[in-house]
């Protein structure tokens, strides 16, 4: 069953398309990675799907009211900053605002903290944490929203390798439990390992959409990313190794 879709979605800047007639259909229970080089239009596409910027075409979330949208999809933007001194559990509880009262003792808040390995952090002041720890707190806030859809823009940027792996595992697990996860990612190795499908964008267009094996071909890695890379499926899943930049 489709839970997140677009049809001919287009965003113009100065009359030029930065998202160019993108049609995408994401099913319930999928973890889809949105990949592409810098400037491909990934963030713009996600913001347009959520109604945060004007767009032409259609998207399933845009057919809902803003209140309904907040109950349907949690959003974690790329640029995130905790601007005021607040306890970690109070901050995570703000994710419950669209669903009801922001109660730090809500079981969903506790579950979100535990998912991100932050159970012992709940009474600490969020602004006193490291950048990576703050990023995990904000992911926990999105998880606490407990929506059918989670959309995240570069959620593992700034995390150390262990927390990148654990966060991707959390996303994979919640997708396996029936939620839909749509996240932009730059680490193609982790995207190939954890995502059920990849959507590849380049110059505002959706180049292809399919399994990691279907998307990460030698030809596309060269034409879109300008790299030569080794990609294979090993005993523990897909393995991706960049080799060099093409001249």
C-alpha positions as a printed NumPy array, in Angstrom:
array([[  0.   ,   0.   ,   0.   ],
       [  1.381,   3.39 ,  -1.011],
       [  1.857,   5.793,   1.911],
       [  4.02 ,   8.502,   0.33 ],
       [  3.82 ,   9.575,  -3.286],
       [  4.374,  12.422,  -5.718],
       [  3.282,  12.998,  -9.284],
       [  5.128,  15.416, -11.581],
       [  6.255,  17.414,  -8.538],
       [  8.18 ,  20.491,  -9.672],
       [  9.85 ,  23.339,  -7.802],
       [ 10.992,  26.444,  -9.686],
       [ 13.583,  28.99 ,  -8.629],
       [ 13.993,  31.996, -10.856],
       [ 11.974,  30.158, -13.475],
       [ 14.403,  27.209, -13.481],
       [ 13.362,  23.78 , -12.159],
       [ 15.382,  22.6  ,  -9.15 ],
       [ 12.988,  19.671,  -8.783],
       [ 11.85 ,  18.626, -12.217],
       [  8.64 ,  16.582, -12.612],
       [  9.459,  13.983,  -9.977],
       [  7.019,  11.085,  -9.624],
       [  7.656,   8.684,  -6.759],
       [  5.608,   5.994,  -5.066],
       [  6.807,   4.676,  -1.687],
       [  5.043,   1.728,  -0.089],
       [  4.212,   1.111,   3.549],
       [  7.039,  -0.594,   5.41 ],
       [  9.804,   0.577,   3.082],
       [ 13.004,   2.341,   4.106],
       [ 13.856,   4.442,   1.061],
       [ 17.132,   6.293,   0.776],
       [ 17.166,   9.485,  -1.287],
       [ 20.635,   9.784,  -2.799],
       [ 22.437,  12.043,  -5.235],
       [ 25.317,  14.519,  -5.367],
       [ 25.235,  17.906,  -3.675],
       [ 22.747,  20.199,  -5.385],
       [ 20.717,  17.343,  -6.871],
       [ 17.478,  18.676,  -5.326],
       [ 17.047,  16.148,  -2.507],
       [ 16.26 ,  18.614,   0.295],
       [ 14.035,  20.686,  -1.965],
       [ 12.06 ,  17.595,  -2.967],
       [ 11.451,  16.576,   0.642],
       [ 10.429,  20.083,   1.681],
       [  8.06 ,  20.323,  -1.271],
       [  6.486,  16.971,  -0.399],
       [  5.751,  18.329,   3.078],
       [  4.299,  21.608,   1.802],
       [  7.096,  23.681,   3.314],
       [  7.813,  25.402,  -0.014],
       [  5.603,  26.118,  -3.048],
       [  5.519,  23.437,  -5.708],
       [  3.652,  22.382,  -8.818],
       [  2.256,  18.905,  -9.304],
       [  0.826,  16.712,  -6.565],
       [  1.992,  14.88 ,  -3.462],
       [ -0.014,  12.672,  -1.124],
       [  0.789,  14.74 ,   1.979],
       [ -0.277,  17.972,   0.29 ],
       [ -3.828,  16.657,   0.056],
       [ -4.1  ,  16.881,   3.865],
       [ -4.52 ,  19.811,   6.211],
       [ -1.428,  20.988,   8.08 ],
       [ -2.756,  19.377,  11.273],
       [ -3.407,  16.063,   9.544],
       [  0.033,  16.23 ,   7.932],
       [  1.692,  16.605,  11.344],
       [ -0.078,  13.464,  12.514],
       [  0.893,  11.613,   9.361],
       [  4.569,  12.5  ,   8.899],
       [  7.439,  13.403,  11.23 ],
       [ 10.111,  15.656,   9.724],
       [ 13.745,  15.981,  10.693],
       [ 15.417,  18.812,   8.735],
       [ 19.06 ,  18.87 ,   7.754],
       [ 19.888,  22.083,   9.606],
       [ 19.09 ,  21.443,  13.242],
       [ 19.958,  23.421,  16.297],
       [ 18.815,  23.28 ,  19.897],
       [ 18.498,  26.941,  20.779],
       [ 17.518,  26.908,  24.422],
       [ 18.531,  24.992,  27.569],
       [ 15.903,  22.294,  28.016],
       [ 15.998,  18.813,  29.509],
       [ 16.443,  16.059,  26.956],
       [ 13.162,  14.321,  27.827],
       [ 11.246,  17.603,  27.605],
       [ 12.718,  18.236,  24.176],
       [ 11.889,  14.744,  22.929],
       [  8.375,  15.136,  24.342],
       [  7.815,  18.069,  21.981],
       [  7.478,  15.411,  19.295],
       [  4.172,  14.479,  20.912],
       [  2.677,  17.973,  20.469],
       [  0.825,  17.151,  17.242],
       [ -0.652,  14.007,  18.813],
       [ -1.579,  15.532,  22.18 ],
       [  0.148,  16.716,  25.332],
       [  3.957,  16.935,  25.397],
       [  4.535,  14.761,  28.473],
       [  8.155,  13.716,  29.155],
       [  6.82 ,  10.671,  31.037],
       [  4.882,   9.437,  27.978],
       [  5.916,   5.818,  27.232],
       [  6.53 ,   6.81 ,  23.61 ],
       [  9.062,   9.404,  24.765],
       [ 10.851,   6.788,  26.849],
       [ 10.809,   4.334,  23.944],
       [ 12.265,   6.951,  21.587],
       [ 15.044,   7.755,  24.049],
       [ 15.826,   4.065,  24.433],
       [ 15.844,   3.548,  20.646],
       [ 18.572,   6.184,  20.355],
       [ 20.535,   4.968,  23.394],
       [ 19.65 ,   8.082,  25.376],
       [ 17.877,   6.609,  28.389],
       [ 20.563,   7.854,  30.767],
       [ 20.521,  11.307,  29.135],
       [ 16.881,  12.183,  29.763],
       [ 17.52 ,  14.642,  32.626],
       [ 20.552,  16.297,  31.074],
       [ 20.364,  19.736,  29.473],
       [ 20.276,  19.3  ,  25.709],
       [ 22.433,  22.338,  24.909],
       [ 25.241,  20.899,  27.039],
       [ 25.517,  17.769,  24.89 ],
       [ 27.939,  17.272,  22.028],
       [ 26.786,  17.928,  18.461],
       [ 26.406,  14.216,  17.758],
       [ 24.442,  13.67 ,  20.962],
       [ 22.154,  16.572,  20.101],
       [ 21.534,  15.029,  16.685],
       [ 20.47 ,  11.779,  18.35 ],
       [ 18.12 ,  13.698,  20.652],
       [ 16.444,  15.316,  17.649],
       [ 16.06 ,  11.943,  15.948],
       [ 14.434,  10.697,  19.17 ],
       [ 12.026,  13.657,  19.031],
       [ 10.996,  12.634,  15.503],
       [ 10.554,   9.01 ,  16.627],
       [  8.414,  10.119,  19.569],
       [  5.988,  11.749,  17.148],
       [  5.007,   8.149,  16.292],
       [  3.701,   8.896,  12.814],
       [  3.208,   6.383,   9.993],
       [  5.857,   8.263,   7.974],
       [  9.289,   9.488,   9.043],
       [ 11.11 ,  11.866,   6.701],
       [ 14.678,  12.834,   7.575],
       [ 17.188,  14.993,   5.718],
       [ 20.74 ,  13.678,   6.251],
       [ 19.899,  12.193,   9.684],
       [ 23.292,  10.523,  10.187],
       [ 25.423,  13.527,   9.248],
       [ 27.741,  14.387,  12.126],
       [ 27.32 ,  11.06 ,  13.902],
       [ 30.261,   8.777,  14.665],
       [ 30.353,   5.392,  12.871],
       [ 28.747,   3.456,  15.737],
       [ 25.827,   5.877,  15.982],
       [ 25.457,   5.993,  12.2  ],
       [ 25.056,   2.219,  12.197],
       [ 22.683,   2.154,  15.164],
       [ 20.529,   4.942,  13.708],
       [ 20.26 ,   3.202,  10.35 ],
       [ 19.324,   0.003,  12.195],
       [ 16.582,   1.868,  14.075],
       [ 15.192,   3.19 ,  10.783],
       [ 15.322,  -0.281,   9.233],
       [ 13.591,  -1.785,  12.277],
       [ 10.734,   0.732,  12.355],
       [ 10.201,   0.204,   8.613],
       [ 10.069,  -3.559,   9.218],
       [  7.417,  -2.849,  11.877],
       [  5.217,  -1.184,   9.244],
       [  6.231,   2.476,   9.146],
       [  7.568,   4.241,   6.067],
       [ 11.   ,   5.88 ,   6.27 ],
       [ 12.276,   8.313,   3.639],
       [ 15.739,   9.723,   4.328],
       [ 18.328,  11.572,   2.283],
       [ 21.764,  10.017,   2.641],
       [ 25.288,  10.655,   1.377],
       [ 26.864,   7.43 ,   2.621],
       [ 26.123,   5.082,  -0.267],
       [ 27.522,   2.105,   1.617],
       [ 25.079,   2.487,   4.497],
       [ 22.258,   3.325,   2.087],
       [ 22.922,   0.116,   0.15 ],
       [ 23.129,  -1.969,   3.313],
       [ 20.04 ,  -0.735,   5.169],
       [ 17.582,   0.693,   2.628],
       [ 15.073,  -1.487,   0.84 ],
       [ 15.059,   0.924,  -2.1  ],
       [ 17.017,   3.934,  -3.325],
       [ 15.771,   7.003,  -5.207],
       [ 18.609,   8.569,  -7.189],
       [ 18.371,  12.264,  -8.084],
       [ 20.601,  14.312, -10.362],
       [ 20.124,  17.892, -11.531],
       [ 16.595,  17.994, -10.145],
       [ 15.402,  14.852, -11.896],
       [ 14.681,  11.387, -10.541],
       [ 17.18 ,   9.27 , -12.457],
       [ 15.985,   5.894, -11.2  ],
       [ 14.186,   4.205,  -8.319],
       [ 14.721,   0.607,  -7.248],
       [ 16.726,  -1.743,  -5.084],
       [ 20.326,  -0.794,  -4.242],
       [ 21.566,  -3.418,  -6.69 ],
       [ 19.425,  -1.93 ,  -9.451],
       [ 20.364,   1.685,  -8.717],
       [ 24.079,   1.576,  -7.895],
       [ 25.357,   0.392, -11.241],
       [ 28.847,   1.169, -12.478],
       [ 27.44 ,   3.404, -15.204],
       [ 25.294,   5.476, -12.842],
       [ 28.07 ,   5.861, -10.285],
       [ 30.234,   7.245, -13.059],
       [ 27.658,   9.474, -14.761],
       [ 25.972,  10.862, -11.628],
       [ 28.671,  10.803,  -8.941],
       [ 31.741,  10.925, -11.189],
       [ 33.391,   8.091,  -9.273],
       [ 34.628,   4.588,  -9.889],
       [ 33.463,   2.217,  -7.162],
       [ 33.219,  -1.438,  -6.251],
       [ 29.767,  -2.739,  -5.338],
       [ 28.863,  -6.312,  -4.501],
       [ 26.617,  -8.333,  -2.223],
       [ 28.587, -10.078,   0.531],
       [ 27.545, -12.487,   3.315],
       [ 26.344,  -9.595,   5.502],
       [ 24.693,  -7.646,   2.714],
       [ 25.684,  -5.071,   0.098],
       [ 29.248,  -3.747,   0.167],
       [ 30.12 ,  -0.425,  -1.439],
       [ 33.673,   0.863,  -1.753],
       [ 34.538,   4.134,  -3.586],
       [ 37.823,   3.723,  -5.46 ],
       [ 38.643,   7.012,  -7.17 ],
       [ 37.298,  10.194,  -8.767],
       [ 37.091,  10.165, -12.54 ],
       [ 39.036,  12.858, -14.347]])
